[in-house]
């Protein structure tokens, strides 16, 4: 059984494309530029299930047309519309120096000064000039932390944590 901590989200399936089982896939990671994947993992009613790729092709920078094995009709493909798509962490060729933002979702953010866990990174907001970590604290509060490379001291994929010099007073806001 595949566990959530063994994968990271790379997008969501859209509508079928054509009549031979292709599905539009809105991709949020550059995994296809880095790795030749045999399979992707879909969230089917809360269960992570591997689906083997027959082929894929880029429609544009943000959309890929995927054809999974044994999905051969538009009707079959339609059953997977809206499914979240994940990629196995162990197949990613990223090291701690060049991980994608999608790969750090779920990591703990640790204040390098105090050594305390600030919370869990739920999302990386790249819609502005300055990247932001959206972090949920143990108390359930949501906070935004600037994701500046100058502040990040260490990334540990093994521990699933990022140690960061968080500016004084930022956590008190």
XYZ file of N, CA and C in Angstrom:
519
model
N 0.841 -1.178 0.000
C 0.000 0.000 0.000
C 0.891 1.248 0.000
N 0.549 2.206 -0.814
C 1.324 3.442 -0.932
C 0.854 4.423 0.134
N 1.813 4.990 0.875
C 1.484 5.965 1.919
C 1.682 7.385 1.382
N 0.945 8.339 1.952
C 1.015 9.748 1.521
C 2.419 10.323 1.643
N 3.162 9.912 2.660
C 4.502 10.469 2.836
C 5.502 9.915 1.823
N 5.090 8.946 1.017
C 5.958 8.367 -0.004
C 5.788 9.041 -1.366
N 4.832 9.966 -1.461
C 4.536 10.639 -2.726
C 4.390 12.138 -2.495
N 4.411 12.895 -3.584
C 4.090 14.320 -3.504
C 3.205 14.684 -4.691
N 2.334 15.661 -4.465
C 1.337 16.032 -5.472
C 1.989 16.782 -6.629
N 1.619 16.373 -7.849
C 2.158 17.046 -9.035
C 1.060 17.586 -9.949
N -0.206 17.424 -9.569
C -1.262 17.989 -10.401
C -2.599 17.305 -10.222
N -3.456 17.526 -11.223
C -4.832 17.024 -11.161
C -5.296 16.665 -12.569
N -6.050 15.581 -12.673
C -6.579 15.167 -13.967
C -7.808 15.990 -14.324
N -7.897 16.318 -15.605
C -9.040 17.057 -16.116
C -9.947 16.148 -16.928
N -10.469 16.691 -18.007
C -11.418 15.967 -18.849
C -10.696 15.013 -19.798
N -11.437 14.012 -20.299
C -10.875 13.154 -21.345
C -10.570 13.980 -22.594
N -9.600 13.517 -23.358
C -9.217 14.177 -24.602
C -9.324 13.136 -25.710
N -10.268 13.326 -26.599
C -10.463 12.359 -27.670
C -11.255 11.155 -27.187
N -11.226 10.084 -27.990
C -12.054 8.915 -27.690
C -11.243 7.672 -27.327
N -9.914 7.793 -27.254
C -9.076 6.613 -27.024
C -8.494 6.533 -25.617
N -9.067 7.292 -24.671
C -8.658 7.165 -23.281
C -7.627 8.159 -22.793
N -7.254 9.129 -23.624
C -6.325 10.156 -23.147
C -7.046 11.088 -22.175
N -6.285 11.613 -21.209
C -6.845 12.513 -20.204
C -5.956 13.744 -20.100
N -6.577 14.912 -19.988
C -5.834 16.147 -19.766
C -5.351 16.164 -18.323
N -4.097 16.532 -18.138
C -3.472 16.522 -16.816
C -2.836 17.882 -16.578
N -3.393 18.655 -15.628
C -2.836 19.966 -15.260
C -1.676 19.709 -14.303
N -0.472 19.962 -14.772
C 0.731 19.619 -14.015
C 1.267 20.841 -13.273
N 1.704 20.627 -12.042
C 2.217 21.724 -11.219
C 3.680 21.512 -10.843
N 4.346 20.575 -11.490
C 5.740 20.261 -11.183
C 6.452 19.927 -12.488
N 7.774 20.061 -12.492
C 8.542 19.789 -13.710
C 9.083 18.360 -13.756
N 8.413 17.430 -13.104
C 8.905 16.061 -12.982
C 9.164 15.407 -14.340
N 8.357 15.694 -15.351
C 8.548 15.077 -16.661
C 9.803 15.593 -17.362
N 10.291 16.760 -16.949
C 11.541 17.283 -17.496
C 12.752 16.632 -16.835
N 12.553 16.048 -15.651
C 13.665 15.511 -14.871
C 13.751 13.996 -14.862
N 12.611 13.321 -14.955
C 12.570 11.875 -14.751
C 11.713 11.220 -15.823
N 12.112 10.029 -16.239
C 11.302 9.230 -17.144
C 10.484 8.270 -16.283
N 9.228 8.580 -16.064
C 8.400 7.818 -15.132
C 7.650 6.696 -15.834
N 7.559 5.549 -15.168
C 6.771 4.434 -15.678
C 5.324 4.530 -15.220
N 5.135 5.150 -14.048
C 3.783 5.234 -13.505
C 3.600 6.509 -12.693
N 2.333 6.866 -12.510
C 1.931 7.957 -11.630
C 0.971 7.367 -10.605
N 0.746 8.084 -9.532
C -0.137 7.600 -8.475
C -1.362 8.511 -8.416
N -2.546 7.909 -8.478
C -3.795 8.665 -8.409
C -4.472 8.429 -7.066
N -5.121 9.468 -6.570
C -5.917 9.353 -5.350
C -7.328 8.971 -5.774
N -7.683 7.713 -5.525
C -9.007 7.207 -5.872
C -9.765 6.986 -4.564
N -10.694 7.874 -4.266
C -11.493 7.784 -3.037
C -10.624 7.623 -1.795
N -9.533 8.386 -1.733
C -8.666 8.366 -0.562
C -7.611 7.278 -0.558
N -7.602 6.431 -1.569
C -6.603 5.366 -1.669
C -5.650 5.710 -2.807
N -4.352 5.610 -2.541
C -3.348 5.911 -3.558
C -3.093 4.670 -4.403
N -3.339 4.810 -5.720
C -3.269 3.678 -6.637
C -2.311 4.009 -7.780
N -1.341 3.109 -8.075
C -0.439 3.366 -9.206
C -1.147 3.100 -10.538
N -0.926 3.999 -11.498
C -1.430 3.839 -12.855
C -0.235 3.920 -13.794
N -0.045 2.879 -14.592
C 1.103 2.830 -15.487
C 0.827 3.635 -16.750
N 1.839 4.393 -17.146
C 1.724 5.255 -18.319
C 1.962 4.461 -19.592
N 1.067 4.640 -20.541
C 1.282 4.084 -21.867
C 2.066 5.107 -22.692
N 1.636 6.361 -22.579
C 2.346 7.457 -23.236
C 1.854 8.785 -22.670
N 2.617 9.827 -22.952
C 2.197 11.176 -22.591
C 2.818 12.147 -23.578
N 2.173 13.304 -23.708
C 2.716 14.361 -24.567
C 2.270 15.703 -24.015
N 3.135 16.677 -24.165
C 2.826 18.008 -23.658
C 1.864 18.720 -24.595
N 0.814 19.276 -24.021
C -0.127 20.108 -24.767
C 0.392 21.546 -24.744
N 0.886 21.977 -23.576
C 1.552 23.263 -23.379
C 2.382 23.134 -22.102
N 2.890 24.239 -21.580
C 3.752 24.176 -20.394
C 3.039 23.681 -19.141
N 1.731 23.826 -19.093
C 0.989 23.500 -17.875
C 0.063 22.301 -18.014
N -0.069 21.755 -19.217
C -0.979 20.633 -19.444
C -0.307 19.534 -20.250
N -0.535 18.310 -19.787
C 0.002 17.127 -20.439
C -1.180 16.234 -20.789
N -1.125 15.599 -21.937
C -2.122 14.589 -22.280
C -1.519 13.241 -21.913
N -2.180 12.519 -21.009
C -1.666 11.226 -20.563
C -2.582 10.109 -21.025
N -1.974 8.982 -21.315
C -2.706 7.762 -21.674
C -2.194 6.680 -20.738
N -3.078 6.204 -19.866
C -2.727 5.141 -18.932
C -3.042 3.784 -19.548
N -2.287 2.765 -19.143
C -2.557 1.405 -19.599
C -3.955 0.986 -19.156
N -4.643 0.254 -20.011
C -5.971 -0.311 -19.733
C -7.089 0.716 -19.603
N -6.826 1.956 -19.943
C -7.888 2.965 -20.044
C -7.945 3.332 -21.522
N -8.938 2.751 -22.213
C -8.942 2.815 -23.671
C -10.128 3.538 -24.284
N -11.032 4.048 -23.449
C -12.188 4.754 -23.995
C -12.387 6.068 -23.253
N -13.136 6.943 -23.896
C -13.470 8.220 -23.272
C -14.269 8.001 -21.986
N -15.145 7.016 -21.988
C -15.966 6.731 -20.809
C -15.096 6.278 -19.636
N -14.124 5.408 -19.893
C -13.218 4.961 -18.832
C -12.407 6.139 -18.300
N -11.915 6.966 -19.203
C -11.093 8.117 -18.809
C -11.896 9.101 -17.960
N -13.160 9.272 -18.287
C -14.015 10.217 -17.565
C -14.124 9.862 -16.075
N -13.994 8.590 -15.735
C -14.067 8.156 -14.332
C -12.966 8.763 -13.466
N -11.907 9.254 -14.082
C -10.758 9.762 -13.328
C -10.654 11.287 -13.346
N -11.619 11.948 -13.977
C -11.638 13.410 -13.982
C -11.676 13.925 -12.546
N -10.784 14.865 -12.246
C -10.739 15.457 -10.913
C -9.813 14.759 -9.935
N -9.261 13.617 -10.310
C -8.353 12.900 -9.404
C -7.044 13.668 -9.247
N -6.557 13.724 -8.015
C -5.249 14.318 -7.767
C -4.178 13.315 -8.174
N -3.074 13.851 -8.723
C -1.994 13.010 -9.230
C -0.748 13.235 -8.385
N -0.095 12.135 -8.031
C 1.095 12.180 -7.190
C 2.248 11.472 -7.880
N 3.463 11.782 -7.411
C 4.666 11.148 -7.941
C 5.443 10.537 -6.779
N 5.955 9.322 -6.947
C 6.717 8.676 -5.870
C 8.019 9.431 -5.579
N 8.229 9.750 -4.315
C 9.440 10.478 -3.919
C 10.709 9.705 -4.281
N 10.680 8.384 -4.156
C 11.898 7.604 -4.404
C 12.311 7.595 -5.880
N 11.409 7.958 -6.769
C 11.750 8.012 -8.193
C 12.247 9.386 -8.631
N 12.037 10.382 -7.790
C 12.487 11.732 -8.120
C 14.005 11.764 -8.096
N 14.591 12.436 -9.060
C 16.057 12.509 -9.100
C 16.585 13.705 -8.322
N 15.706 14.395 -7.636
C 16.112 15.590 -6.901
C 16.957 15.216 -5.696
N 17.970 16.035 -5.469
C 18.679 15.933 -4.206
C 18.272 17.146 -3.381
N 18.845 17.282 -2.221
C 18.409 18.358 -1.333
C 18.761 19.737 -1.869
N 19.645 19.807 -2.841
C 20.030 21.094 -3.420
C 19.051 21.563 -4.492
N 18.366 20.635 -5.142
C 17.501 21.054 -6.251
C 16.114 20.409 -6.218
N 15.538 20.316 -5.031
C 14.176 19.789 -4.910
C 13.187 20.807 -5.473
N 12.111 20.305 -6.046
C 11.070 21.218 -6.514
C 10.229 21.641 -5.316
N 9.519 22.755 -5.458
C 8.671 23.235 -4.367
C 7.606 22.205 -4.026
N 7.108 21.495 -5.012
C 6.062 20.500 -4.755
C 6.556 19.389 -3.833
N 7.846 19.092 -3.893
C 8.394 18.000 -3.086
C 8.490 18.331 -1.603
N 8.466 19.607 -1.235
C 8.614 19.950 0.185
C 7.279 20.106 0.906
N 6.174 19.961 0.192
C 4.867 19.998 0.851
C 4.825 18.847 1.860
N 4.440 19.166 3.087
C 4.410 18.159 4.142
C 5.656 18.149 5.011
N 6.696 18.887 4.604
C 7.908 18.983 5.422
C 7.618 19.846 6.651
N 8.363 19.590 7.727
C 8.289 20.438 8.917
C 9.210 21.630 8.719
N 8.757 22.794 9.135
C 9.580 23.998 9.119
C 10.110 24.199 10.535
N 11.449 24.251 10.658
C 12.096 24.371 11.961
C 12.805 25.711 12.038
N 12.582 26.438 13.134
C 13.287 27.697 13.381
C 14.719 27.352 13.777
N 15.680 27.759 12.962
C 17.083 27.422 13.201
C 17.616 28.051 14.483
N 17.066 29.183 14.894
C 17.542 29.870 16.104
C 17.102 29.121 17.363
N 15.811 28.815 17.460
C 15.287 28.163 18.669
C 15.322 26.639 18.582
N 15.376 26.105 17.356
C 15.343 24.657 17.173
C 13.948 24.069 17.255
N 12.943 24.920 17.407
C 11.564 24.451 17.549
C 10.893 24.292 16.183
N 10.004 23.307 16.111
C 9.210 23.105 14.899
C 8.133 24.180 14.859
N 8.122 24.946 13.776
C 7.126 26.011 13.598
C 5.800 25.409 13.159
N 5.863 24.438 12.252
C 4.661 23.805 11.736
C 4.968 22.997 10.494
N 3.923 22.668 9.753
C 4.042 21.861 8.545
C 3.755 22.722 7.323
N 4.604 22.608 6.309
C 4.416 23.363 5.062
C 3.283 22.711 4.277
N 2.207 23.473 4.061
C 1.034 22.971 3.351
C 1.008 23.379 1.885
N 1.673 24.485 1.580
C 1.616 25.017 0.217
C 2.763 25.998 0.035
N 3.226 26.141 -1.189
C 4.207 27.172 -1.519
C 3.522 28.123 -2.485
N 3.357 29.371 -2.068
C 2.684 30.387 -2.876
C 3.724 31.087 -3.742
N 3.654 30.821 -5.036
C 4.591 31.460 -5.960
C 3.882 32.467 -6.861
N 2.718 32.939 -6.411
C 1.940 33.879 -7.222
C 2.459 35.312 -7.120
N 3.350 35.564 -6.180
C 3.929 36.897 -6.031
C 5.424 36.827 -6.318
N 6.063 37.980 -6.343
C 7.499 38.032 -6.592
C 8.278 37.292 -5.514
N 7.807 37.381 -4.270
C 8.456 36.688 -3.156
C 7.697 35.409 -2.835
N 8.401 34.281 -2.873
C 7.779 33.008 -2.524
C 7.414 32.988 -1.048
N 6.308 32.321 -0.740
C 5.861 32.205 0.646
C 5.549 30.753 0.974
N 5.992 30.307 2.157
C 5.558 29.021 2.685
C 4.259 29.256 3.439
N 3.223 28.488 3.115
C 1.999 28.502 3.905
C 2.136 27.361 4.898
N 2.208 27.723 6.187
C 2.529 26.772 7.250
C 1.360 26.667 8.223
N 1.033 25.443 8.617
C 0.042 25.218 9.662
C 0.781 24.811 10.928
N 0.553 25.568 11.999
C 1.212 25.289 13.276
C 0.500 24.138 13.986
N 1.133 23.623 15.043
C 0.511 22.556 15.833
C -0.802 23.017 16.458
N -0.920 24.324 16.696
C -2.150 24.881 17.272
C -3.251 25.049 16.222
N -2.913 24.772 14.946
C -3.897 24.887 13.877
C -3.933 26.235 13.194
N -3.053 27.152 13.603
C -2.990 28.471 12.967
C -2.262 28.370 11.633
N -2.676 29.200 10.679
C -1.997 29.265 9.387
C -1.171 30.537 9.335
N 0.110 30.381 8.993
C 1.000 31.538 8.899
C 1.742 31.503 7.577
N 2.185 32.673 7.137
C 2.972 32.802 5.912
C 4.400 33.164 6.298
N 5.359 32.437 5.728
C 6.776 32.668 5.993
C 7.467 32.895 4.655
N 8.252 33.984 4.515
C 8.976 34.201 3.259
C 9.938 33.044 2.991
N 9.882 32.502 1.795
C 10.700 31.344 1.428
C 11.959 31.789 0.702
N 12.722 32.626 1.345
C 13.942 33.158 0.744
C 15.095 32.173 0.903
N 15.843 31.967 -0.175
C 17.018 31.087 -0.111
C 18.031 31.580 0.904
N 18.069 32.898 1.132
C 19.001 33.464 2.111
C 18.659 33.029 3.536
N 17.398 32.715 3.791
C 16.964 32.333 5.136
C 17.017 30.823 5.368
N 16.983 30.046 4.289
C 16.991 28.583 4.409
C 18.414 28.116 4.687
N 18.585 27.447 5.829
C 19.909 26.976 6.229
C 20.157 25.527 5.843
N 19.112 24.708 5.905
C 19.291 23.286 5.616
C 17.975 22.671 5.166
N 18.066 21.788 4.182
C 16.916 21.008 3.737
C 17.288 19.542 3.913
N 16.474 18.807 4.644
C 16.727 17.388 4.864
C 15.548 16.579 4.341
N 15.760 15.920 3.199
C 14.708 15.071 2.644
C 14.491 13.860 3.546
N 15.562 13.382 4.164
C 15.468 12.214 5.044
C 14.593 12.503 6.262
N 14.801 13.662 6.888
C 14.015 14.046 8.072
C 12.707 14.730 7.688
N 12.586 15.092 6.416
C 11.438 15.850 5.904
C 11.272 17.151 6.674
N 12.368 17.910 6.712
C 12.314 19.198 7.397
C 13.200 20.222 6.716
N 12.834 21.482 6.933
C 13.615 22.619 6.456
C 13.959 23.455 7.678
N 15.265 23.689 7.868
C 15.727 24.557 8.960
C 15.926 25.934 8.356
N 15.346 26.920 9.026
C 15.314 28.256 8.456
C 15.540 29.307 9.536
N 16.332 30.323 9.212
C 16.540 31.458 10.119
C 15.357 32.406 9.937
N 14.347 32.211 10.748
C 13.127 33.013 10.640
C 13.381 34.365 11.294
N 13.117 35.457 10.573
C 13.364 36.795 11.130
C 12.675 36.988 12.483
N 13.402 37.622 13.384
C 12.899 37.854 14.742
C 11.577 38.621 14.703
N 10.626 38.153 15.474
C 9.330 38.815 15.577
C 8.303 38.340 14.563
N 8.728 37.652 13.506
C 7.793 37.226 12.460
C 6.749 36.247 13.002
N 7.158 35.375 13.885
C 6.226 34.391 14.432
C 5.281 34.991 15.465
N 5.582 36.203 15.922
C 4.739 36.864 16.923
C 3.586 37.645 16.303
N 3.599 37.797 14.986
C 2.551 38.585 14.318
C 1.214 37.883 14.353
